[in-house]
Amino acid sequence: MAGSSRTDDSPFGRWWRNVDRTTLICTFILIGFGYILMLAASPAVAVRIGASRNMFIFKQVLFLGIAGVIVVGISMLSRKAVLRLSMIGGVLMLGATALTLVHGIEIKGARRWIALPMMSLQPSEFLKPCFAVVTGWLLTQRRVSRYFPGMLIAFALYGLIVLLLKSQPDIGMLTVITAVFLVQLFVDGLNLILVAFGFGCMIAAGIAAFFIFPHVRSRVERFMHPGVGDHYQIDTALRAFGNGGLLGRGPGEGRVKDLLPDAHADFVFAVAGEEYGMVVCMLIICVFGVIVVRTLLRLIREDDPFVVIATSGLVTGFGLQAFVNMASSLHLIPTKGMTLPFISYGGSSAMSVALAIGMVLALTRQQQGRPLAGNGFVTTLRQWRSA
C-alpha cells in the first residue's frame, strides 16, 4: 500500500501521501466509539421518551456516516478552498445564529436551534470552525499589508458573535470561541500582557455570567457546595464510573443509561465508564490527546502563518470541547451541556466537528512540491516581532 501510494499520481494518491494519516485514523477510531456507545446508551433513552427503541441509533448512524464523508472530503481541499468555504459558511451561520433569536426552538430557556427535517440545527456549532479559519486569515493579512485592518475586523467579528451568543444565551459556546480567539492572538505574537488581560476579562465575564444568568449560578453553586441543590445527574454519573471499575460491567450491563435523561449526549462518557471501564475511558482520552498533540507538533514545522494561526484555533476548540464534556462527567468542573466530539448523539455536533477536523487535515496537509519546513513559523514569528 505504501509503495504503490508513492507512484500513484491520482488526486486520491496525492492526498493519501500528504495527509496526516495518524490524525485521520484517530478520527475514525472516535467515530467507531461513537457507534458503539450509541448502541449502548440510546435505546433506553428512546424508550423512556416513547420513541422507537432504535430511533437514535438510526439517526446517529446517518450523522456519523455523513461526518466521515465530510472529514475526507474537506481534507482534500486546498488551503484557499478551505478559506473560501469558511468565509461563505461563516456568513451563512452568522445569519442563522441571528435567526435563532427570532425563529429558533426554545429548549430550557435558550434559543440555539433551528428545526429541520430529522434534526435540529445549531448554527453556532458550525460558526466555531469557520470563525477560527477566517480569524486566522485576518490576523495574517494585517502582516501582509499594514493598511489592512485585520485585527480590527477580527475583534469586530468576535464582538458580533459575543452579542449573538449572549442573547441566546449559550455561555458554553461563547467560552469556547473566546478561548479560541485568545489562543490565536497569542500565537499571532500579541504581547503576553495583553493576552493575560484578555484571560482576565474572560474570568470577569464568567463572574458576571454567574450573577446575570440563573442557570449558570445554579451550576456553579452546585459544584462548589455538593450538599446544596439537585445533584442527581452528576451523582449518578460518578456512581457509574465507580461501578465500571477497571474493565467495566460489560456491554449492555450498565444501568446509568436507564437513569439519566442525557445518557446518550452529555453523559455518554459515564456510559463508557460503566460498561467498558477505566481502560476504555483512558483510551478515548488518549485518542483525543493524540489528535491535539499531533496537530500541534506539525504546526511547529509549518512555515505558513495562516495555517498555524487558523489550525491552532481549530484544534483548541476541538480539544476544549472534549475536555469540558469529560471533566463535567467526572465533576472536575461545573456541569455544562457540551457534546463529546464524534461520540455524543447529535447531528450538528457530529458534522460541525467533522468540518473542523477536515479543515485541520486540509491545512496541515503537505503541499505538493513544498515539504514542511523545519521551524518555519518560529523563524517567521521572530521576524515579525523584530520588524
Short mmCIF file of C-alpha atoms in Angstrom, two decimals:
data_model
loop_
_atom_site.label_atom_id
_atom_site.label_comp_id
_atom_site.label_asym_id
_atom_site.label_seq_id
_atom_site.Cartn_x
_atom_site.Cartn_y
_atom_site.Cartn_z
CA MET A 1 0.00 0.00 0.00
CA ALA A 2 2.75 2.45 1.00
CA GLY A 3 4.87 1.61 -2.04
CA SER A 4 2.02 1.91 -4.51
CA SER A 5 0.88 5.21 -2.99
CA ARG A 6 4.25 6.82 -3.83
CA THR A 7 3.78 6.11 -7.53
CA ASP A 8 0.05 6.89 -7.61
CA ASP A 9 -0.31 10.41 -9.07
CA SER A 10 -4.10 10.46 -8.92
CA PRO A 11 -5.81 13.10 -6.70
CA PHE A 12 -6.53 10.39 -4.11
CA GLY A 13 -2.95 9.10 -4.24
CA ARG A 14 -1.52 12.59 -3.70
CA TRP A 15 -3.98 13.20 -0.88
CA TRP A 16 -3.10 9.92 0.83
CA ARG A 17 0.66 10.68 0.63
CA ASN A 18 0.35 14.15 2.12
CA VAL A 19 -2.49 13.93 4.65
CA ASP A 20 -1.78 13.31 8.34
CA ARG A 21 -2.84 9.66 8.39
CA THR A 22 -2.41 9.34 12.17
CA THR A 23 -4.97 12.08 12.85
CA LEU A 24 -7.24 10.65 10.16
CA ILE A 25 -7.14 7.16 11.70
CA CYS A 26 -7.72 8.55 15.21
CA THR A 27 -10.74 10.44 13.91
CA PHE A 28 -12.31 7.27 12.56
CA ILE A 29 -11.49 5.48 15.83
CA LEU A 30 -13.58 8.13 17.61
CA ILE A 31 -16.38 7.63 15.10
CA GLY A 32 -16.19 3.91 15.86
CA PHE A 33 -16.51 4.63 19.59
CA GLY A 34 -19.49 6.81 18.71
CA TYR A 35 -21.25 3.88 17.03
CA ILE A 36 -20.52 1.52 19.92
CA LEU A 37 -21.62 3.89 22.67
CA MET A 38 -24.75 4.93 20.80
CA LEU A 39 -25.75 1.26 20.65
CA ALA A 40 -25.20 1.12 24.41
CA ALA A 41 -26.74 4.40 25.55
CA SER A 42 -29.54 5.43 23.20
CA PRO A 43 -32.17 2.61 23.25
CA ALA A 44 -33.06 3.20 26.91
CA VAL A 45 -33.37 6.95 26.31
CA ALA A 46 -35.60 6.40 23.26
CA VAL A 47 -37.91 4.04 25.14
CA ARG A 48 -38.14 6.50 28.03
CA ILE A 49 -39.47 9.26 25.76
CA GLY A 50 -41.89 6.90 23.99
CA ALA A 51 -39.98 6.68 20.69
CA SER A 52 -38.81 3.68 18.71
CA ARG A 53 -36.02 1.83 20.51
CA ASN A 54 -33.64 2.25 17.57
CA MET A 55 -34.55 5.85 16.63
CA PHE A 56 -31.38 7.47 17.96
CA ILE A 57 -29.24 4.64 16.61
CA PHE A 58 -30.55 5.00 13.05
CA LYS A 59 -30.14 8.78 13.15
CA GLN A 60 -26.63 8.66 14.57
CA VAL A 61 -25.53 6.04 12.06
CA LEU A 62 -26.58 8.51 9.36
CA PHE A 63 -24.97 11.50 11.11
CA LEU A 64 -21.65 9.75 11.70
CA GLY A 65 -21.63 8.39 8.14
CA ILE A 66 -22.06 11.92 6.81
CA ALA A 67 -19.40 13.12 9.27
CA GLY A 68 -16.89 10.59 7.91
CA VAL A 69 -17.55 11.76 4.35
CA ILE A 70 -17.15 15.39 5.46
CA VAL A 71 -13.79 14.68 7.11
CA VAL A 72 -12.36 13.04 4.00
CA GLY A 73 -13.98 15.48 1.55
CA ILE A 74 -12.87 18.64 3.35
CA SER A 75 -9.38 17.25 3.94
CA MET A 76 -8.90 17.05 0.15
CA LEU A 77 -9.46 20.79 -0.31
CA SER A 78 -6.67 23.28 -0.91
CA ARG A 79 -5.91 25.90 1.69
CA LYS A 80 -7.55 28.61 -0.41
CA ALA A 81 -10.67 26.47 -0.79
CA VAL A 82 -10.82 25.97 3.00
CA LEU A 83 -10.65 29.75 3.46
CA ARG A 84 -13.40 30.36 0.88
CA LEU A 85 -15.59 27.70 2.47
CA SER A 86 -15.05 29.27 5.91
CA MET A 87 -15.95 32.74 4.68
CA ILE A 88 -19.14 31.59 2.96
CA GLY A 89 -20.06 29.24 5.80
CA GLY A 90 -19.27 31.89 8.39
CA VAL A 91 -21.62 34.42 6.79
CA LEU A 92 -24.42 31.82 6.47
CA MET A 93 -24.01 30.50 10.02
CA LEU A 94 -23.77 34.03 11.43
CA GLY A 95 -27.11 34.82 9.80
CA ALA A 96 -28.58 31.51 11.00
CA THR A 97 -27.39 32.18 14.55
CA ALA A 98 -29.14 35.55 14.44
CA LEU A 99 -32.24 33.80 13.05
CA THR A 100 -32.44 31.56 16.12
CA LEU A 101 -33.26 34.62 18.21
CA VAL A 102 -36.44 35.11 16.16
CA HIS A 103 -37.47 31.68 14.85
CA GLY A 104 -35.36 29.34 16.97
CA ILE A 105 -36.58 26.41 19.04
CA GLU A 106 -36.63 27.26 22.74
CA ILE A 107 -35.25 24.48 24.96
CA LYS A 108 -34.68 25.07 28.67
CA GLY A 109 -34.96 28.82 28.20
CA ALA A 110 -32.39 29.07 25.38
CA ARG A 111 -32.90 29.63 21.65
CA ARG A 112 -29.98 27.91 19.92
CA TRP A 113 -31.58 25.59 17.37
CA ILE A 114 -33.44 25.78 14.07
CA ALA A 115 -35.89 22.99 13.26
CA LEU A 116 -35.03 20.93 10.16
CA PRO A 117 -36.31 17.56 8.89
CA MET A 118 -34.88 14.71 11.02
CA MET A 119 -32.74 17.04 13.16
CA SER A 120 -32.35 20.41 14.84
CA LEU A 121 -29.51 22.58 13.52
CA GLN A 122 -27.37 24.52 15.98
CA PRO A 123 -25.68 27.14 13.74
CA SER A 124 -23.16 28.24 16.37
CA GLU A 125 -21.55 24.77 16.21
CA PHE A 126 -20.63 25.40 12.56
CA LEU A 127 -19.78 29.04 13.24
CA LYS A 128 -16.94 27.97 15.56
CA PRO A 129 -14.60 26.34 12.96
CA CYS A 130 -15.44 28.99 10.34
CA PHE A 131 -14.56 31.73 12.82
CA ALA A 132 -11.20 30.11 13.61
CA VAL A 133 -10.16 29.94 9.94
CA VAL A 134 -11.41 33.43 9.00
CA THR A 135 -9.76 34.95 12.07
CA GLY A 136 -6.51 33.20 11.20
CA TRP A 137 -6.62 34.79 7.75
CA LEU A 138 -7.47 38.26 9.11
CA LEU A 139 -4.63 38.22 11.62
CA THR A 140 -2.20 37.06 8.93
CA GLN A 141 -3.29 39.62 6.34
CA ARG A 142 -2.56 42.52 8.62
CA ARG A 143 1.08 41.45 8.41
CA VAL A 144 0.97 41.32 4.63
CA SER A 145 -0.45 44.84 4.29
CA ARG A 146 -0.22 47.33 7.13
CA TYR A 147 -3.17 49.21 5.63
CA PHE A 148 -5.45 46.21 6.03
CA PRO A 149 -7.31 46.43 9.40
CA GLY A 150 -7.22 42.68 10.00
CA MET A 151 -7.02 42.91 13.79
CA LEU A 152 -9.86 45.44 13.94
CA ILE A 153 -12.12 43.29 11.72
CA ALA A 154 -11.30 40.18 13.77
CA PHE A 155 -12.30 41.94 17.01
CA ALA A 156 -15.48 43.31 15.38
CA LEU A 157 -16.43 39.81 14.21
CA TYR A 158 -15.74 38.40 17.66
CA GLY A 159 -17.84 41.15 19.26
CA LEU A 160 -20.78 40.37 16.98
CA ILE A 161 -20.59 36.67 17.86
CA VAL A 162 -20.43 37.52 21.57
CA LEU A 163 -23.58 39.61 21.22
CA LEU A 164 -25.47 36.82 19.43
CA LEU A 165 -24.41 34.02 21.78
CA LYS A 166 -25.14 36.10 24.87
CA SER A 167 -28.64 36.76 23.52
CA GLN A 168 -29.46 33.05 23.01
CA PRO A 169 -27.89 32.54 25.66
CA ASP A 170 -25.09 29.99 25.09
CA ILE A 171 -22.35 30.74 27.62
CA GLY A 172 -20.56 27.45 26.96
CA MET A 173 -20.11 28.11 23.24
CA LEU A 174 -19.16 31.72 23.99
CA THR A 175 -16.43 30.49 26.35
CA VAL A 176 -15.02 28.10 23.74
CA ILE A 177 -14.97 30.74 20.99
CA THR A 178 -13.34 33.23 23.37
CA ALA A 179 -10.64 30.69 24.23
CA VAL A 180 -10.08 30.01 20.51
CA PHE A 181 -9.68 33.73 19.81
CA LEU A 182 -7.29 34.32 22.72
CA VAL A 183 -5.11 31.36 21.68
CA GLN A 184 -4.96 32.72 18.13
CA LEU A 185 -3.97 36.17 19.38
CA PHE A 186 -1.21 34.57 21.45
CA VAL A 187 0.07 32.51 18.52
CA ASP A 188 -0.06 35.61 16.32
CA GLY A 189 2.51 37.22 18.61
CA LEU A 190 0.32 39.55 20.65
CA ASN A 191 2.03 40.90 23.76
CA LEU A 192 1.73 38.42 26.62
CA ILE A 193 0.48 41.17 28.93
CA LEU A 194 -2.42 41.85 26.56
CA VAL A 195 -3.18 38.13 26.30
CA ALA A 196 -3.19 37.88 30.09
CA PHE A 197 -5.51 40.89 30.17
CA GLY A 198 -7.79 39.06 27.75
CA PHE A 199 -7.92 36.00 30.01
CA GLY A 200 -8.63 38.33 32.92
CA CYS A 201 -11.56 39.79 31.00
CA MET A 202 -12.74 36.24 30.31
CA ILE A 203 -12.71 35.48 34.04
CA ALA A 204 -14.53 38.75 34.76
CA ALA A 205 -17.14 37.84 32.15
CA GLY A 206 -17.56 34.45 33.83
CA ILE A 207 -18.17 36.16 37.17
CA ALA A 208 -20.70 38.47 35.51
CA ALA A 209 -22.46 35.47 33.95
CA PHE A 210 -22.71 33.95 37.44
CA PHE A 211 -24.78 36.92 38.61
CA ILE A 212 -26.73 37.54 35.37
CA PHE A 213 -27.81 34.04 34.30
CA PRO A 214 -29.65 31.91 36.91
CA HIS A 215 -28.75 28.59 35.24
CA VAL A 216 -25.03 29.47 35.37
CA ARG A 217 -25.29 30.44 39.03
CA SER A 218 -27.14 27.21 39.83
CA ARG A 219 -24.48 25.02 38.20
CA VAL A 220 -21.59 26.80 39.89
CA GLU A 221 -23.25 26.71 43.32
CA ARG A 222 -23.97 23.00 42.99
CA PHE A 223 -20.34 22.41 42.02
CA MET A 224 -18.94 24.50 44.86
CA HIS A 225 -21.38 23.22 47.50
CA PRO A 226 -22.04 19.48 46.96
CA GLY A 227 -24.66 19.38 49.71
CA VAL A 228 -26.83 22.11 48.15
CA GLY A 229 -29.32 21.66 45.31
CA ASP A 230 -30.06 18.80 42.95
CA HIS A 231 -27.01 16.61 42.28
CA TYR A 232 -28.86 13.66 40.82
CA GLN A 233 -27.19 13.67 37.38
CA ILE A 234 -23.60 14.10 38.50
CA ASP A 235 -24.00 11.71 41.46
CA THR A 236 -25.45 9.10 39.12
CA ALA A 237 -22.61 9.61 36.64
CA LEU A 238 -19.96 9.26 39.34
CA ARG A 239 -21.58 6.05 40.61
CA ALA A 240 -21.47 4.73 37.05
CA PHE A 241 -17.69 5.26 36.89
CA GLY A 242 -17.34 3.53 40.26
CA ASN A 243 -19.49 0.59 39.16
CA GLY A 244 -17.45 0.18 35.99
CA GLY A 245 -14.13 -0.08 37.75
CA LEU A 246 -11.11 -1.03 35.66
CA LEU A 247 -12.68 -3.21 32.95
CA GLY A 248 -16.38 -2.32 33.15
CA ARG A 249 -19.51 -4.35 33.75
CA GLY A 250 -19.68 -5.45 30.12
CA PRO A 251 -21.60 -4.33 27.01
CA GLY A 252 -25.27 -3.76 27.78
CA GLU A 253 -24.83 -4.34 31.52
CA GLY A 254 -24.71 -0.67 32.56
CA ARG A 255 -27.55 1.00 34.47
CA VAL A 256 -26.73 4.69 34.11
CA LYS A 257 -28.39 4.83 30.68
CA ASP A 258 -31.69 3.86 32.34
CA LEU A 259 -31.40 6.66 34.89
CA LEU A 260 -30.01 9.73 33.11
CA PRO A 261 -32.10 11.61 30.52
CA ASP A 262 -28.94 12.75 28.66
CA ALA A 263 -27.02 9.47 28.85
CA HIS A 264 -26.66 9.41 25.03
CA ALA A 265 -25.41 13.01 24.84
CA ASP A 266 -23.88 14.99 27.73
CA PHE A 267 -23.14 11.92 29.88
CA VAL A 268 -22.13 9.37 27.26
CA PHE A 269 -18.66 9.24 28.86
CA ALA A 270 -20.28 7.88 32.04
CA VAL A 271 -21.89 5.11 29.96
CA ALA A 272 -18.44 4.25 28.59
CA GLY A 273 -17.03 4.18 32.13
CA GLU A 274 -19.71 1.86 33.49
CA GLU A 275 -19.89 -0.64 30.63
CA TYR A 276 -16.28 -0.64 29.42
CA GLY A 277 -14.32 0.59 32.43
CA MET A 278 -11.43 2.93 33.09
CA VAL A 279 -9.22 1.28 30.47
CA VAL A 280 -11.53 2.25 27.59
CA CYS A 281 -12.09 5.72 29.07
CA MET A 282 -8.32 6.26 29.15
CA LEU A 283 -8.09 5.01 25.58
CA ILE A 284 -10.70 7.57 24.49
CA ILE A 285 -8.79 10.33 26.28
CA CYS A 286 -5.55 9.21 24.62
CA VAL A 287 -7.12 9.29 21.14
CA PHE A 288 -8.28 12.88 21.71
CA GLY A 289 -4.83 13.71 23.05
CA VAL A 290 -3.07 12.22 20.03
CA ILE A 291 -5.15 14.34 17.63
CA VAL A 292 -4.41 17.56 19.55
CA VAL A 293 -0.71 16.93 20.23
CA ARG A 294 -0.03 15.51 16.76
CA THR A 295 -1.57 18.61 15.15
CA LEU A 296 0.42 20.99 17.34
CA LEU A 297 3.67 19.15 16.55
CA ARG A 298 3.01 19.50 12.82
CA LEU A 299 2.41 23.23 13.28
CA ILE A 300 5.87 23.69 14.81
CA ARG A 301 7.37 22.75 11.42
CA GLU A 302 4.87 24.75 9.36
CA ASP A 303 6.06 27.94 7.64
CA ASP A 304 2.66 29.38 6.65
CA PRO A 305 1.42 31.74 9.42
CA PHE A 306 -2.18 31.47 8.25
CA VAL A 307 -2.10 27.69 8.66
CA VAL A 308 -0.55 27.95 12.13
CA ILE A 309 -3.00 30.54 13.50
CA ALA A 310 -6.12 29.01 11.91
CA THR A 311 -5.26 25.42 12.88
CA SER A 312 -4.34 26.47 16.42
CA GLY A 313 -7.85 27.84 16.78
CA LEU A 314 -9.47 24.75 15.28
CA VAL A 315 -7.61 22.28 17.50
CA THR A 316 -8.19 24.45 20.58
CA GLY A 317 -11.94 24.35 20.00
CA PHE A 318 -11.86 20.59 19.42
CA GLY A 319 -9.74 19.79 22.46
CA LEU A 320 -11.57 22.17 24.79
CA GLN A 321 -14.95 20.73 23.82
CA ALA A 322 -13.77 17.21 24.59
CA PHE A 323 -12.24 18.33 27.89
CA VAL A 324 -15.40 20.15 29.05
CA ASN A 325 -17.61 17.12 28.36
CA MET A 326 -15.37 14.59 30.10
CA ALA A 327 -14.49 16.88 33.01
CA SER A 328 -18.18 17.65 33.57
CA SER A 329 -19.00 13.94 33.74
CA LEU A 330 -16.23 13.44 36.32
CA HIS A 331 -17.32 16.50 38.35
CA LEU A 332 -13.98 18.24 37.80
CA ILE A 333 -15.80 21.38 36.60
CA PRO A 334 -19.41 22.60 36.83
CA THR A 335 -21.74 20.63 34.57
CA LYS A 336 -22.10 22.04 31.06
CA GLY A 337 -24.23 20.68 28.25
CA MET A 338 -21.48 20.16 25.68
CA THR A 339 -21.17 17.10 23.47
CA LEU A 340 -18.19 14.75 23.30
CA PRO A 341 -16.88 15.07 19.70
CA PHE A 342 -17.98 12.19 17.43
CA ILE A 343 -19.21 10.17 20.43
CA SER A 344 -22.23 12.01 21.84
CA TYR A 345 -25.53 11.95 19.98
CA GLY A 346 -26.26 14.93 17.75
CA GLY A 347 -26.22 15.76 14.07
CA SER A 348 -24.99 19.36 14.42
CA SER A 349 -22.21 18.28 16.75
CA ALA A 350 -21.00 15.36 14.60
CA MET A 351 -20.99 17.31 11.34
CA SER A 352 -19.50 20.53 12.76
CA VAL A 353 -16.65 18.62 14.44
CA ALA A 354 -16.12 16.72 11.18
CA LEU A 355 -15.88 20.09 9.40
CA ALA A 356 -13.27 21.26 11.91
CA ILE A 357 -11.14 18.10 11.68
CA GLY A 358 -11.44 18.08 7.89
CA MET A 359 -10.12 21.66 7.87
CA VAL A 360 -7.26 20.68 10.20
CA LEU A 361 -6.26 17.84 7.86
CA ALA A 362 -6.53 20.08 4.79
CA LEU A 363 -4.50 22.92 6.29
CA THR A 364 -1.76 20.67 7.70
CA ARG A 365 -1.50 18.54 4.56
CA GLN A 366 1.92 18.82 2.97
CA GLN A 367 1.67 20.96 -0.12
CA GLN A 368 2.72 19.49 -3.46
CA GLY A 369 6.32 20.38 -4.15
CA ARG A 370 6.78 22.15 -0.81
CA PRO A 371 7.51 19.95 2.21
CA LEU A 372 7.00 21.26 5.72
CA ALA A 373 9.94 23.46 6.65
CA GLY A 374 11.68 22.88 9.96
CA ASN A 375 10.82 25.59 12.49
CA GLY A 376 9.49 27.79 9.69
CA PHE A 377 6.81 29.53 11.72
CA VAL A 378 9.14 30.16 14.66
CA THR A 379 11.52 31.98 12.32
CA THR A 380 8.67 33.96 10.73
CA LEU A 381 7.29 34.97 14.15
CA ARG A 382 10.70 36.28 15.22
CA GLN A 383 10.94 38.28 12.02
CA TRP A 384 7.50 39.82 12.67
CA ARG A 385 8.42 40.81 16.23
CA SER A 386 11.74 42.34 15.19
CA ALA A 387 10.16 44.29 12.33
#
